[in-house]
XYZ file of C-alpha atoms in Angstrom:
774
model
C -37.346 -55.572 2.405
C -39.075 -54.073 -0.747
C -36.988 -52.953 -3.694
C -35.830 -49.808 -3.525
C -38.073 -47.319 -5.727
C -35.585 -45.848 -8.308
C -35.268 -42.049 -8.634
C -35.277 -39.696 -11.432
C -32.613 -37.301 -11.580
C -33.968 -33.557 -11.889
C -32.164 -33.131 -15.096
C -34.565 -31.091 -16.790
C -34.083 -28.632 -14.329
C -30.591 -28.258 -14.243
C -30.124 -28.138 -18.298
C -32.282 -25.246 -18.287
C -30.454 -23.013 -15.885
C -26.846 -22.864 -18.077
C -29.099 -20.847 -20.545
C -29.491 -18.562 -17.784
C -25.995 -18.254 -17.092
C -24.841 -18.315 -21.043
C -25.559 -14.682 -21.161
C -23.230 -13.737 -18.431
C -20.789 -12.952 -20.272
C -19.097 -9.918 -19.595
C -16.680 -8.868 -17.049
C -18.440 -6.637 -15.072
C -19.259 -7.457 -12.066
C -23.253 -7.294 -10.762
C -23.412 -3.535 -8.300
C -24.505 -3.877 -5.322
C -28.039 -2.838 -5.996
C -28.744 -6.389 -6.766
C -28.479 -7.293 -3.224
C -31.467 -6.313 -0.575
C -30.098 -5.331 2.946
C -33.270 -6.126 5.296
C -33.153 -4.869 8.888
C -30.423 -5.875 11.216
C -31.994 -6.265 14.628
C -28.923 -6.181 16.329
C -26.144 -4.362 16.883
C -23.354 -6.209 14.048
C -25.286 -5.514 10.437
C -27.171 -7.565 8.019
C -25.597 -10.236 6.428
C -24.837 -8.298 3.356
C -22.911 -5.425 5.822
C -21.095 -8.584 7.433
C -19.859 -10.166 3.933
C -18.734 -6.658 2.088
C -18.255 -6.125 -1.252
C -16.057 -9.079 -2.721
C -15.667 -10.570 0.163
C -16.243 -14.534 0.505
C -18.670 -16.616 2.155
C -18.665 -18.336 5.743
C -15.466 -16.643 6.385
C -13.288 -19.062 3.783
C -10.258 -18.001 3.366
C -9.960 -16.392 -0.277
C -8.552 -13.327 -1.991
C -10.641 -10.229 -2.306
C -12.814 -11.227 -5.141
C -13.783 -14.169 -4.379
C -17.759 -15.281 -5.219
C -19.831 -15.575 -2.210
C -22.335 -18.151 -1.714
C -26.020 -16.905 -2.536
C -27.166 -17.665 0.908
C -24.932 -15.210 1.694
C -26.654 -11.628 -0.025
C -29.836 -13.362 -1.772
C -32.113 -10.545 -2.924
C -35.499 -10.574 -1.814
C -35.355 -13.033 1.213
C -37.175 -11.861 4.135
C -33.951 -12.225 6.535
C -33.005 -10.744 9.707
C -29.175 -11.527 10.414
C -28.522 -11.513 14.317
C -25.182 -10.278 15.078
C -22.630 -11.233 17.084
C -22.235 -7.550 19.318
C -25.095 -7.340 21.771
C -26.279 -10.577 21.829
C -23.316 -12.989 22.115
C -20.461 -11.714 23.153
C -22.221 -9.166 26.115
C -24.011 -12.085 27.802
C -24.113 -15.690 28.700
C -25.710 -16.788 26.185
C -26.495 -20.480 27.596
C -28.430 -21.691 24.723
C -29.523 -20.509 21.367
C -32.634 -19.403 22.072
C -30.789 -16.940 24.005
C -30.023 -14.909 20.995
C -32.871 -16.407 18.248
C -35.412 -13.917 19.904
C -33.918 -11.406 18.765
C -35.474 -12.085 15.146
C -39.029 -11.346 14.645
C -40.815 -14.837 13.541
C -39.494 -17.167 15.739
C -40.403 -19.565 18.644
C -38.576 -21.176 21.272
C -39.512 -24.251 22.549
C -37.780 -26.083 25.821
C -36.451 -29.115 23.964
C -35.320 -32.307 25.860
C -32.455 -31.592 28.537
C -30.092 -29.254 28.971
C -29.420 -26.510 26.299
C -32.076 -28.397 23.735
C -33.988 -25.880 22.486
C -36.924 -26.351 19.249
C -36.609 -23.267 17.095
C -39.837 -22.425 15.286
C -40.033 -19.811 12.356
C -43.833 -18.303 11.359
C -45.286 -21.224 14.093
C -44.341 -23.862 11.359
C -42.666 -26.261 14.134
C -44.393 -25.009 17.587
C -46.237 -28.199 18.006
C -43.191 -30.142 18.356
C -41.059 -30.815 21.911
C -38.234 -32.555 20.528
C -37.003 -33.045 16.933
C -36.778 -29.033 15.300
C -38.218 -29.839 11.779
C -40.027 -28.063 8.875
C -36.580 -26.241 8.652
C -33.190 -26.267 7.161
C -30.380 -25.660 8.804
C -26.543 -25.426 8.094
C -23.601 -24.177 9.381
C -20.226 -22.230 7.169
C -22.521 -24.020 3.850
C -22.465 -27.416 5.422
C -26.140 -29.306 5.986
C -27.100 -29.555 10.086
C -29.884 -31.079 9.141
C -29.954 -34.627 8.365
C -32.159 -36.307 5.452
C -34.532 -37.155 7.500
C -35.585 -33.762 8.062
C -34.142 -33.713 11.654
C -32.425 -30.785 13.348
C -30.904 -31.025 17.034
C -29.630 -28.267 18.828
C -27.744 -29.672 21.545
C -24.589 -28.994 19.737
C -24.629 -25.293 19.294
C -22.991 -23.619 21.623
C -23.519 -20.015 20.678
C -20.193 -18.880 21.805
C -18.576 -20.237 18.432
C -20.643 -17.843 16.418
C -19.864 -14.387 14.735
C -23.889 -14.263 13.231
C -26.753 -15.983 12.408
C -29.144 -15.642 9.171
C -33.077 -16.792 9.613
C -34.434 -16.719 6.470
C -38.390 -16.486 7.226
C -41.105 -17.886 5.128
C -41.027 -21.251 2.526
C -37.631 -21.291 1.144
C -37.594 -24.604 -0.836
C -36.922 -23.392 -4.222
C -33.624 -22.113 -2.342
C -32.754 -24.895 0.557
C -34.600 -27.358 -1.384
C -36.588 -30.423 0.783
C -38.263 -29.733 4.433
C -38.168 -25.146 3.622
C -41.494 -24.843 4.739
C -41.036 -22.492 8.113
C -37.553 -21.189 6.862
C -34.221 -21.743 7.334
C -31.137 -20.891 9.816
C -27.561 -20.259 8.578
C -24.681 -20.230 11.094
C -21.650 -18.654 10.956
C -18.932 -19.662 12.956
C -15.908 -17.157 13.861
C -13.347 -17.545 11.788
C -9.058 -17.476 12.292
C -9.064 -13.903 11.180
C -11.921 -12.697 13.347
C -10.063 -14.165 16.429
C -6.682 -13.638 15.826
C -5.099 -15.828 18.893
C -6.740 -17.544 21.223
C -9.805 -16.969 24.210
C -10.625 -18.739 27.359
C -13.756 -17.867 29.251
C -15.621 -19.333 32.174
C -19.513 -18.535 32.970
C -21.187 -19.732 36.450
C -24.616 -19.043 37.686
C -27.708 -20.060 39.547
C -28.549 -24.290 39.458
C -25.086 -25.107 38.519
C -24.641 -23.703 35.800
C -20.768 -23.710 34.778
C -19.324 -23.294 31.751
C -15.894 -23.489 30.205
C -14.870 -22.193 26.495
C -11.792 -22.232 24.810
C -11.328 -20.581 21.155
C -8.528 -20.198 19.204
C -7.564 -18.653 15.234
C -5.270 -17.827 13.012
C -4.786 -16.823 9.634
C -1.144 -17.460 8.419
C -0.057 -17.193 4.185
C -2.726 -19.988 2.840
C -4.298 -21.124 5.958
C -6.987 -20.298 8.619
C -7.790 -21.677 11.209
C -10.649 -21.759 14.309
C -11.105 -24.029 16.843
C -13.565 -23.929 19.728
C -14.260 -25.833 22.351
C -16.947 -25.927 25.411
C -17.747 -28.023 28.963
C -21.073 -27.163 29.780
C -23.219 -28.463 32.615
C -25.922 -27.856 35.350
C -28.196 -29.229 37.643
C -31.422 -27.559 36.233
C -34.203 -25.914 37.675
C -36.083 -28.491 37.525
C -36.315 -31.830 39.390
C -34.186 -34.692 37.668
C -32.924 -32.286 34.779
C -29.128 -32.056 34.774
C -26.995 -32.766 31.973
C -23.831 -32.189 30.868
C -22.152 -31.633 27.487
C -19.162 -31.137 25.439
C -18.508 -29.404 22.094
C -15.708 -28.970 19.805
C -15.857 -27.059 16.174
C -13.278 -26.839 13.553
C -13.379 -24.293 10.770
C -10.255 -24.995 8.471
C -9.816 -23.380 5.264
C -6.849 -23.722 2.898
C -6.575 -21.701 -0.831
C -2.984 -22.558 -2.788
C -4.231 -20.420 -5.319
C -6.139 -17.367 -5.445
C -8.954 -19.569 -7.874
C -8.597 -22.965 -5.714
C -9.893 -23.148 -2.177
C -10.114 -26.118 0.130
C -12.518 -25.929 3.770
C -12.777 -28.342 6.313
C -15.537 -29.020 8.440
C -15.893 -30.542 12.659
C -18.614 -30.706 14.722
C -18.768 -33.200 17.868
C -20.834 -32.824 20.034
C -21.834 -35.639 23.391
C -25.070 -35.170 25.671
C -25.744 -36.843 29.014
C -28.623 -34.862 29.975
C -31.816 -35.935 32.347
C -35.154 -35.581 31.461
C -37.659 -33.686 33.612
C -41.092 -34.993 33.612
C -44.050 -33.428 31.114
C -47.107 -32.390 33.884
C -50.496 -31.371 32.910
C -51.490 -28.120 33.146
C -53.323 -28.904 36.891
C -49.915 -30.378 37.791
C -47.948 -27.419 36.661
C -50.235 -24.641 38.624
C -49.398 -27.158 41.875
C -45.457 -27.685 41.085
C -44.386 -26.361 38.338
C -41.161 -26.981 38.658
C -41.695 -31.105 39.914
C -40.114 -30.683 42.902
C -39.966 -32.748 46.169
C -40.822 -35.279 42.759
C -38.176 -38.154 44.072
C -40.331 -41.628 44.880
C -43.815 -41.806 43.959
C -44.755 -43.183 47.562
C -43.769 -39.763 49.360
C -43.953 -37.624 46.019
C -45.353 -34.004 46.856
C -48.646 -32.745 45.559
C -48.621 -31.772 41.574
C -45.633 -34.486 40.286
C -46.124 -36.290 37.688
C -45.734 -40.107 36.891
C -45.652 -42.660 34.242
C -46.867 -46.386 34.493
C -44.171 -48.964 33.717
C -44.614 -52.522 33.543
C -44.075 -54.143 36.491
C -42.315 -57.093 34.274
C -40.828 -54.921 31.214
C -43.482 -56.611 29.013
C -46.687 -56.520 30.428
C -49.383 -56.629 33.093
C -49.379 -54.404 35.855
C -47.776 -51.441 35.936
C -45.591 -49.617 38.525
C -46.245 -45.336 39.046
C -42.842 -44.006 38.506
C -40.965 -40.807 38.679
C -38.911 -39.175 36.230
C -36.370 -39.298 39.039
C -37.005 -43.267 40.173
C -37.409 -43.903 36.191
C -33.537 -42.681 35.571
C -35.009 -40.638 32.297
C -31.986 -39.338 30.684
C -30.567 -39.150 27.617
C -27.030 -40.048 26.144
C -26.756 -38.569 22.390
C -23.612 -37.833 20.499
C -23.449 -35.601 16.563
C -20.596 -35.909 14.448
C -20.160 -33.632 11.527
C -17.346 -34.315 8.793
C -17.470 -32.388 5.675
C -15.560 -30.518 3.102
C -15.507 -27.845 0.370
C -13.513 -27.321 -2.957
C -13.908 -23.780 -4.837
C -13.170 -22.953 -7.921
C -13.229 -19.976 -10.192
C -13.684 -20.811 -13.392
C -13.467 -16.916 -14.732
C -13.120 -13.942 -12.692
C -17.346 -14.133 -12.657
C -18.040 -18.124 -12.180
C -17.656 -20.251 -9.604
C -17.958 -23.904 -8.818
C -18.188 -25.852 -5.781
C -18.083 -29.409 -4.258
C -19.248 -30.565 -1.117
C -19.198 -33.721 0.725
C -20.224 -34.764 4.124
C -20.657 -37.080 6.866
C -23.124 -36.542 9.404
C -23.972 -38.900 12.161
C -26.662 -38.758 14.994
C -26.807 -42.153 17.527
C -28.629 -41.521 20.421
C -29.758 -43.557 23.709
C -32.749 -42.003 25.010
C -34.661 -44.463 27.866
C -37.208 -42.280 29.053
C -41.250 -42.136 29.836
C -42.553 -45.383 28.771
C -40.667 -46.055 26.356
C -36.408 -46.227 25.314
C -35.552 -45.372 21.923
C -32.257 -46.200 20.577
C -31.030 -45.901 17.006
C -27.374 -44.656 14.928
C -28.245 -43.070 12.002
C -25.160 -42.012 9.713
C -25.694 -40.081 6.721
C -23.985 -38.590 3.802
C -24.577 -35.824 1.407
C -23.118 -33.905 -1.592
C -23.451 -30.900 -3.368
C -22.000 -29.559 -6.546
C -22.995 -26.098 -8.158
C -22.163 -23.213 -10.079
C -23.111 -19.243 -9.305
C -21.787 -16.587 -12.252
C -21.459 -12.949 -11.709
C -22.074 -10.316 -14.921
C -24.600 -9.875 -17.068
C -27.994 -11.328 -19.150
C -29.117 -9.656 -21.932
C -26.923 -6.563 -21.017
C -28.643 -6.392 -17.762
C -26.924 -6.888 -13.813
C -27.352 -10.730 -12.815
C -26.228 -13.060 -10.764
C -27.073 -17.314 -11.671
C -27.158 -20.020 -9.500
C -27.181 -23.880 -10.205
C -26.867 -26.494 -7.724
C -26.934 -29.996 -7.625
C -27.368 -32.400 -4.446
C -27.791 -35.574 -2.826
C -28.255 -36.943 0.242
C -28.977 -40.319 2.376
C -29.706 -41.460 5.606
C -29.351 -45.036 6.796
C -31.829 -45.954 9.769
C -31.697 -48.354 12.548
C -33.165 -48.107 15.646
C -35.123 -49.930 18.027
C -37.704 -49.187 21.198
C -38.193 -51.162 24.500
C -40.438 -50.703 27.140
C -38.882 -49.431 29.678
C -38.597 -50.905 33.528
C -39.169 -49.434 36.921
C -36.831 -49.344 39.429
C -32.573 -50.031 39.485
C -31.528 -47.322 36.661
C -32.839 -46.860 33.074
C -33.788 -50.471 32.872
C -34.625 -51.714 30.016
C -37.887 -54.403 29.359
C -39.205 -56.088 26.555
C -38.457 -55.005 23.111
C -41.748 -53.881 21.507
C -40.155 -52.148 17.705
C -37.516 -52.604 15.123
C -37.051 -50.136 12.466
C -34.723 -50.454 9.095
C -35.069 -47.485 6.699
C -32.836 -45.427 3.752
C -34.350 -42.329 3.622
C -32.634 -40.170 0.140
C -32.679 -36.971 -1.849
C -32.146 -35.629 -4.568
C -32.454 -32.914 -6.270
C -31.256 -29.367 -8.006
C -32.124 -25.638 -7.345
C -31.690 -22.982 -9.973
C -32.203 -18.983 -9.103
C -31.207 -16.039 -11.250
C -31.318 -12.474 -9.835
C -31.770 -9.986 -12.294
C -31.094 -5.989 -12.246
C -34.239 -5.021 -14.135
C -33.317 -0.945 -13.597
C -30.848 0.641 -11.190
C -34.150 0.526 -8.582
C -35.732 -3.188 -10.004
C -34.257 -6.136 -9.073
C -36.489 -8.837 -9.593
C -35.516 -12.910 -8.830
C -36.485 -15.896 -10.349
C -35.882 -19.720 -8.476
C -36.788 -23.036 -8.850
C -36.026 -26.124 -7.234
C -37.249 -29.936 -8.114
C -36.251 -32.965 -5.432
C -37.139 -36.878 -5.451
C -37.421 -37.938 -2.374
C -37.857 -41.855 -1.610
C -38.119 -43.626 1.614
C -37.671 -47.646 1.660
C -37.740 -49.646 4.835
C -39.677 -51.752 7.770
C -40.997 -51.638 11.461
C -41.764 -54.558 13.243
C -43.602 -53.970 16.108
C -43.758 -57.400 19.383
C -46.702 -57.144 20.995
C -46.334 -59.044 24.813
C -48.834 -61.512 26.535
C -48.931 -63.981 28.950
C -49.926 -66.003 25.844
C -46.219 -65.251 23.994
C -45.421 -62.858 21.943
C -46.810 -61.722 18.182
C -45.457 -59.027 15.745
C -46.233 -57.458 12.986
C -44.406 -55.239 10.191
C -45.180 -52.196 8.842
C -43.503 -51.618 4.898
C -42.485 -47.962 3.928
C -41.873 -47.884 0.260
C -43.041 -44.172 -0.648
C -41.392 -41.845 -3.473
C -42.148 -38.059 -3.358
C -41.390 -35.618 -6.273
C -42.302 -32.128 -5.300
C -41.086 -29.680 -7.471
C -41.003 -25.582 -5.860
C -41.220 -21.822 -7.975
C -39.955 -18.674 -5.999
C -40.420 -15.135 -7.720
C -40.034 -11.899 -6.384
C -39.540 -8.141 -6.699
C -37.567 -5.745 -4.735
C -38.306 -1.823 -5.766
C -35.186 0.461 -4.351
C -36.230 4.546 -4.691
C -33.381 5.412 -2.446
C -30.370 3.661 -0.587
C -32.703 3.969 2.555
C -36.166 2.735 0.922
C -36.229 -0.759 -0.466
C -40.319 -2.488 -0.899
C -40.384 -6.012 -1.897
C -42.317 -8.358 -2.472
C -42.838 -12.289 -3.144
C -44.489 -15.598 -4.309
C -42.580 -18.970 -2.958
C -43.372 -21.986 -2.614
C -41.783 -25.290 0.427
C -42.378 -28.593 0.791
C -41.888 -31.433 3.009
C -41.467 -34.712 2.674
C -42.132 -37.469 6.182
C -39.952 -38.565 7.832
C -38.862 -42.234 8.622
C -40.158 -41.830 12.333
C -43.095 -40.264 11.493
C -44.336 -43.241 9.352
C -43.990 -45.807 12.241
C -45.903 -44.305 15.084
C -49.942 -44.607 15.143
C -52.457 -42.685 17.123
C -51.547 -44.766 19.587
C -48.102 -43.273 20.246
C -47.123 -46.841 20.042
C -44.624 -48.132 16.981
C -47.056 -48.866 14.201
C -48.481 -48.077 10.785
C -48.493 -44.615 9.497
C -47.277 -45.018 6.301
C -50.096 -42.488 4.665
C -48.950 -39.466 5.416
C -48.473 -37.074 2.425
C -45.794 -34.532 1.647
C -46.953 -31.007 3.257
C -46.948 -27.853 0.865
C -47.217 -23.995 1.341
C -47.446 -21.329 -0.705
C -46.379 -18.248 0.882
C -47.507 -14.587 -0.153
C -44.791 -11.635 1.543
C -45.136 -7.990 1.189
C -42.710 -5.930 2.944
C -40.826 -2.833 3.620
C -36.778 -1.697 4.845
C -36.323 1.786 5.621
C -34.897 4.658 7.628
C -37.568 6.768 8.683
C -34.463 9.035 10.097
C -30.740 9.043 10.632
C -30.334 6.211 13.649
C -34.227 4.128 13.162
C -34.014 1.561 10.975
C -37.645 -0.591 10.197
C -38.841 -3.581 8.993
C -42.125 -4.296 8.012
C -43.519 -7.642 6.788
C -46.749 -9.194 6.014
C -47.483 -12.959 4.916
C -50.075 -14.977 4.218
C -49.010 -19.105 3.432
C -51.657 -21.572 2.769
C -50.741 -25.045 3.800
C -51.757 -27.949 1.985
C -51.306 -31.722 4.592
C -49.713 -29.630 6.823
C -48.015 -32.215 9.742
C -49.589 -31.640 12.799
C -47.566 -33.588 16.295
C -49.739 -33.861 18.901
C -49.458 -36.275 22.215
C -52.259 -39.437 22.648
C -50.926 -39.331 26.134
C -48.597 -39.248 28.897
C -45.010 -40.824 28.384
C -46.235 -41.523 24.643
C -44.705 -41.583 21.340
C -45.688 -38.089 19.263
C -48.239 -38.906 16.457
C -48.086 -37.376 12.809
C -51.229 -37.038 10.708
C -52.309 -34.421 8.016
C -54.205 -31.760 7.925
C -56.082 -31.172 4.565
C -55.896 -27.348 4.721
C -55.166 -24.495 6.736
C -53.994 -20.652 6.764
C -50.892 -18.891 8.447
C -50.978 -14.975 7.883
C -49.545 -12.571 10.279
C -47.103 -9.370 10.259
C -43.722 -9.342 11.501
C -42.146 -6.291 13.319
C -38.214 -5.454 13.227
C -36.727 -2.382 14.525
C -33.723 -0.451 15.466
C -33.293 2.976 16.916
C -30.147 4.434 18.299
C -31.814 7.125 20.014
C -29.444 8.979 21.546
C -25.224 8.587 21.648
C -24.914 5.495 23.333
C -28.412 4.391 23.449
C -30.039 2.035 21.223
C -33.189 0.441 21.123
C -34.780 -3.016 19.391
C -38.274 -4.373 19.094
C -38.748 -7.796 17.461
C -42.606 -7.946 16.982
C -44.699 -11.202 15.767
C -48.462 -11.593 15.203
C -49.046 -15.113 13.729
C -53.028 -16.423 13.167
C -52.891 -20.086 11.875
C -56.316 -22.409 11.446
C -57.693 -25.109 9.989
C -59.765 -24.953 6.583
C -60.045 -28.038 6.115
C -59.572 -31.263 8.541
C -62.064 -33.720 10.138
C -61.038 -35.276 12.503
C -61.748 -38.815 13.907
C -61.904 -40.029 17.146
C -62.652 -43.253 18.664
C -62.793 -44.615 22.495
C -64.220 -48.347 22.761
C -66.857 -48.981 20.033
C -67.972 -45.831 19.891
C -66.278 -43.275 16.966
C -67.046 -39.681 16.611
C -66.164 -37.075 13.613
C -65.122 -33.467 14.332
C -64.957 -30.558 12.059
C -61.894 -28.737 12.992
C -62.498 -25.957 10.095
C -62.270 -22.597 11.785
C -60.066 -23.451 14.846
C -56.695 -22.566 15.457
C -53.939 -24.620 14.840
C -52.215 -25.887 19.152
C -49.152 -24.486 19.478
C -48.939 -21.583 17.648
C -49.131 -17.791 20.370
C -50.808 -14.671 18.145
C -48.433 -12.360 19.424
C -44.429 -13.180 20.735
C -42.363 -9.293 21.480
C -38.618 -8.748 22.721
C -37.837 -5.587 23.560
C -35.267 -3.993 25.069
C -33.158 -0.627 25.779
C -29.710 -0.029 26.552
C -26.628 2.056 26.900
C -22.596 1.667 26.142
C -20.874 4.468 27.538
C -19.564 5.814 24.281
C -16.107 7.595 25.242
C -13.973 8.521 28.167
C -12.874 6.452 31.079
C -15.941 4.091 31.045
C -16.101 3.173 27.365
C -17.452 -0.146 27.486
C -19.223 -0.151 30.126
C -22.704 -0.858 29.409
C -26.392 -2.861 29.844
C -30.390 -3.576 28.882
C -33.196 -4.108 30.042
C -35.556 -6.508 27.784
C -38.803 -7.718 28.000
C -39.713 -10.868 26.373
C -43.530 -11.562 25.630
C -45.784 -14.122 24.576
C -49.075 -14.535 23.958
C -51.217 -17.422 25.939
C -52.175 -20.750 23.301
C -54.004 -23.624 22.525
C -53.418 -26.878 22.502
C -55.769 -29.062 21.425
C -58.230 -29.097 17.895
C -61.243 -28.623 19.957
C -59.844 -25.327 21.232
C -61.090 -26.067 24.645
C -57.877 -25.408 26.930
C -55.262 -22.686 26.305
C -51.922 -22.480 28.443
C -51.813 -19.040 29.812
C -48.903 -16.097 27.864
C -46.497 -15.066 30.380
C -44.056 -11.627 30.135
C -40.216 -11.607 31.472
C -38.000 -9.282 32.196
C -34.248 -9.449 32.131
C -31.665 -7.505 32.980
C -27.566 -6.880 31.559
C -24.251 -5.164 32.103
C -21.467 -5.800 30.912
C -17.869 -4.196 30.220
C -15.242 -4.421 27.804
C -11.663 -3.469 27.699
C -8.320 -3.148 26.474
C -5.350 -4.514 28.680
C -2.264 -2.919 27.231
C 0.436 -3.597 29.860
C -1.073 -7.387 30.645
C -0.172 -11.037 28.779
C -4.287 -10.605 27.839
C -5.251 -8.217 24.736
C -8.662 -7.761 25.842
C -11.033 -8.783 29.503
C -15.050 -9.004 28.609
C -16.988 -9.209 32.103
C -21.224 -9.801 31.951
C -24.070 -10.299 34.234
C -27.490 -11.316 33.587
C -30.276 -11.525 35.909
C -33.230 -13.558 34.047
C -36.607 -13.414 34.981
C -36.380 -10.847 37.155
C -39.825 -10.984 38.676
C -39.506 -14.444 38.347
C -42.586 -14.954 36.725
C -43.997 -18.789 36.500
C -44.561 -19.366 33.436
C -45.339 -22.501 30.833
C -41.257 -22.669 28.605
C -42.754 -25.326 26.309
C -46.009 -28.014 25.955
C -46.898 -30.470 24.246
C -49.769 -30.177 22.181
C -52.848 -32.838 23.666
C -54.848 -35.001 21.510
C -58.688 -34.633 22.440
C -61.081 -37.654 23.699
C -64.359 -38.296 23.372
C -66.990 -40.241 26.580
C -66.811 -43.881 25.425
C -70.878 -43.561 26.730
C -71.899 -40.958 24.880
C -69.296 -40.136 22.104
C -69.279 -36.490 22.961
C -65.889 -34.367 23.560
C -64.166 -34.175 26.969
C -63.861 -30.451 28.016
C -61.411 -28.899 29.340
C -61.120 -30.079 32.338
C -59.889 -33.761 31.321
C -57.215 -31.980 28.606
C -55.881 -29.594 31.726
C -56.302 -33.174 33.884
C -53.844 -35.066 30.790
C -50.246 -35.493 31.761
C -47.258 -35.269 29.367
C -47.332 -31.955 27.854
C -46.054 -28.999 29.885
C -42.335 -27.867 30.777
C -42.408 -25.080 32.937
C -39.871 -22.044 32.019
C -36.538 -21.351 34.027
C -37.549 -19.357 37.084
C -35.489 -16.064 38.257
C -32.549 -16.980 37.292
C -28.637 -15.245 37.738
C -25.565 -16.121 35.272
C -22.452 -14.321 35.104
C -18.603 -14.564 33.369
C -15.635 -13.343 31.559
C -13.564 -14.052 28.832
C -9.651 -13.038 28.452
C -8.328 -12.433 24.860
C -4.717 -13.152 24.014
């Protein structure tokens, strides 16, 4: 293997930060006007409202006055706080997607099995169909995104959380590598929030069954909360049953007023059958792939995959997802700790370290991937609140390092007899590392004006090799692709906030983001097989946000944000064909522009309306695509074409009523509409998948139980997709092809018949549950 490239620490960045912090010598804490409180579209309030003045960030057991994390109450950021009440506590949240649609800018796609979802912010990951990328995910301040940029949401059970913050737009100045689209920060419930224990059960259509347990308590210097769940279901498609278990622990110890220790543990085990992705034509005939047990007797519209009869080369045998026993067996384990020390009344120093392993075994479609990805991270940061040049200020500086050691293999699949493996066709050995620093200053220029400046610099390296094996009757040949890549990225950010009175805030922001290629994308070529794709470049974006948060009148909160983002070398991922691996390439230039609107209106006693709307227009501005078929090669200019996978319009609108007082207090319900526009699935914009609108109804009841063993009972039921609409829940972007004789592009009819793209969304589904608190 090639020698590992030396990393250049971003020492110059860290050296500059203390200059800004050194002026903060006053003991006066920065006033609350430093923080912009953006609209929260749920009933529980915004990030600032949750933290409260002087509260510690992310529920760490700490005495009043401990400094919150800088990401807990960030000035100028476009953040939506999704709270527990109204979104998690009183509805059967079967996946995190049920909850995150409350935020403008969020697009969801059904992932590969069980409660796996692919999350996109401002369309930056809307083309992906498995792993979530182009954003950073944290839980209780600890990274959940691995050093290769991958996040998965199998391990996320919504029941565990009290709040989720959605950061929209380029965020690398605050979160570093991969934050081109934004960030998600999850906050689990703390021991003092739970103060006892809870047991619950949800059950519903298609064999859905969820058992969960929560316990939490604070006692003296100790605080602990533990969540555990067992979730399983048969799925609404053929070959889509799943079984997953999750454990989530948050514990803290405060031995003295100025020292706090936090422990975080997450473990998730998943076994999930994987249904077949169909073509648009097959979706219209058989959206849920019913009657597809065997290829020989399959119903019309069933998707089949050609597996080598001998698992290596030669004739292929068509199999359905059931015959092929397509499945995932994955495990994710995170163990992390943090020490916080108050140097003085205004300065907090933190050090956190962690271990994160993703282990997967995925024998589905025409190949089977197996891999172990142990990763490690360490971060140290310093936060100071006080004055700079006589002005209230918050300064923050951080240094972070992460690395992942990847050992992965790819096999052909063999037909029949369960999830049998065929010949080995790829081996990967890679180390990916990131070393960087970040600095941020929030400065109150005047009682109504706050300015923000931030910057990050990060050195990333990918060192590895991929060996591929081609098997024929003549024998086996092999090839080696080597990667020895190093990337240095810098991301500045500037923002200004004007708050003329407590009910109005105007904000402007210019920010940048970057995302380096992942090891996986470097080793899949345009044919969708293991190979050489090592020339990928860093994806970068420059974004402009202009927005306002205001209260028009008592009870109505409104947030409006316009954004315009310029991308260079944007990652575009698409499927070369049925059952093949997704291939990633760089589009030289593109633009994303749109509007986000969030509203919360308490228009009468007990009544509440909520709105989350996004307009997102994404186009290529510089991209010439080269397509080959046989000996014919042709080039096509995609400038002005819409980027696949991104709906222009999407909407969540909800109206609900909760009895405010009297004997029926605690009884409530709501109706909500989730709607999404149609979108293209190919670069030539020949084929669109249709949009949809679905109606969901909810009823819930919560009441104290003063005379029983339990303290409280929560009951809830939900009917989703009430009108039983058949719609596309996920569509994998497709590669355009040409005629091997004429060189002309194949049109809509060919794309509509190309399999490997579409999962149907769930049909009419009923789920109900109860929770007892003790």
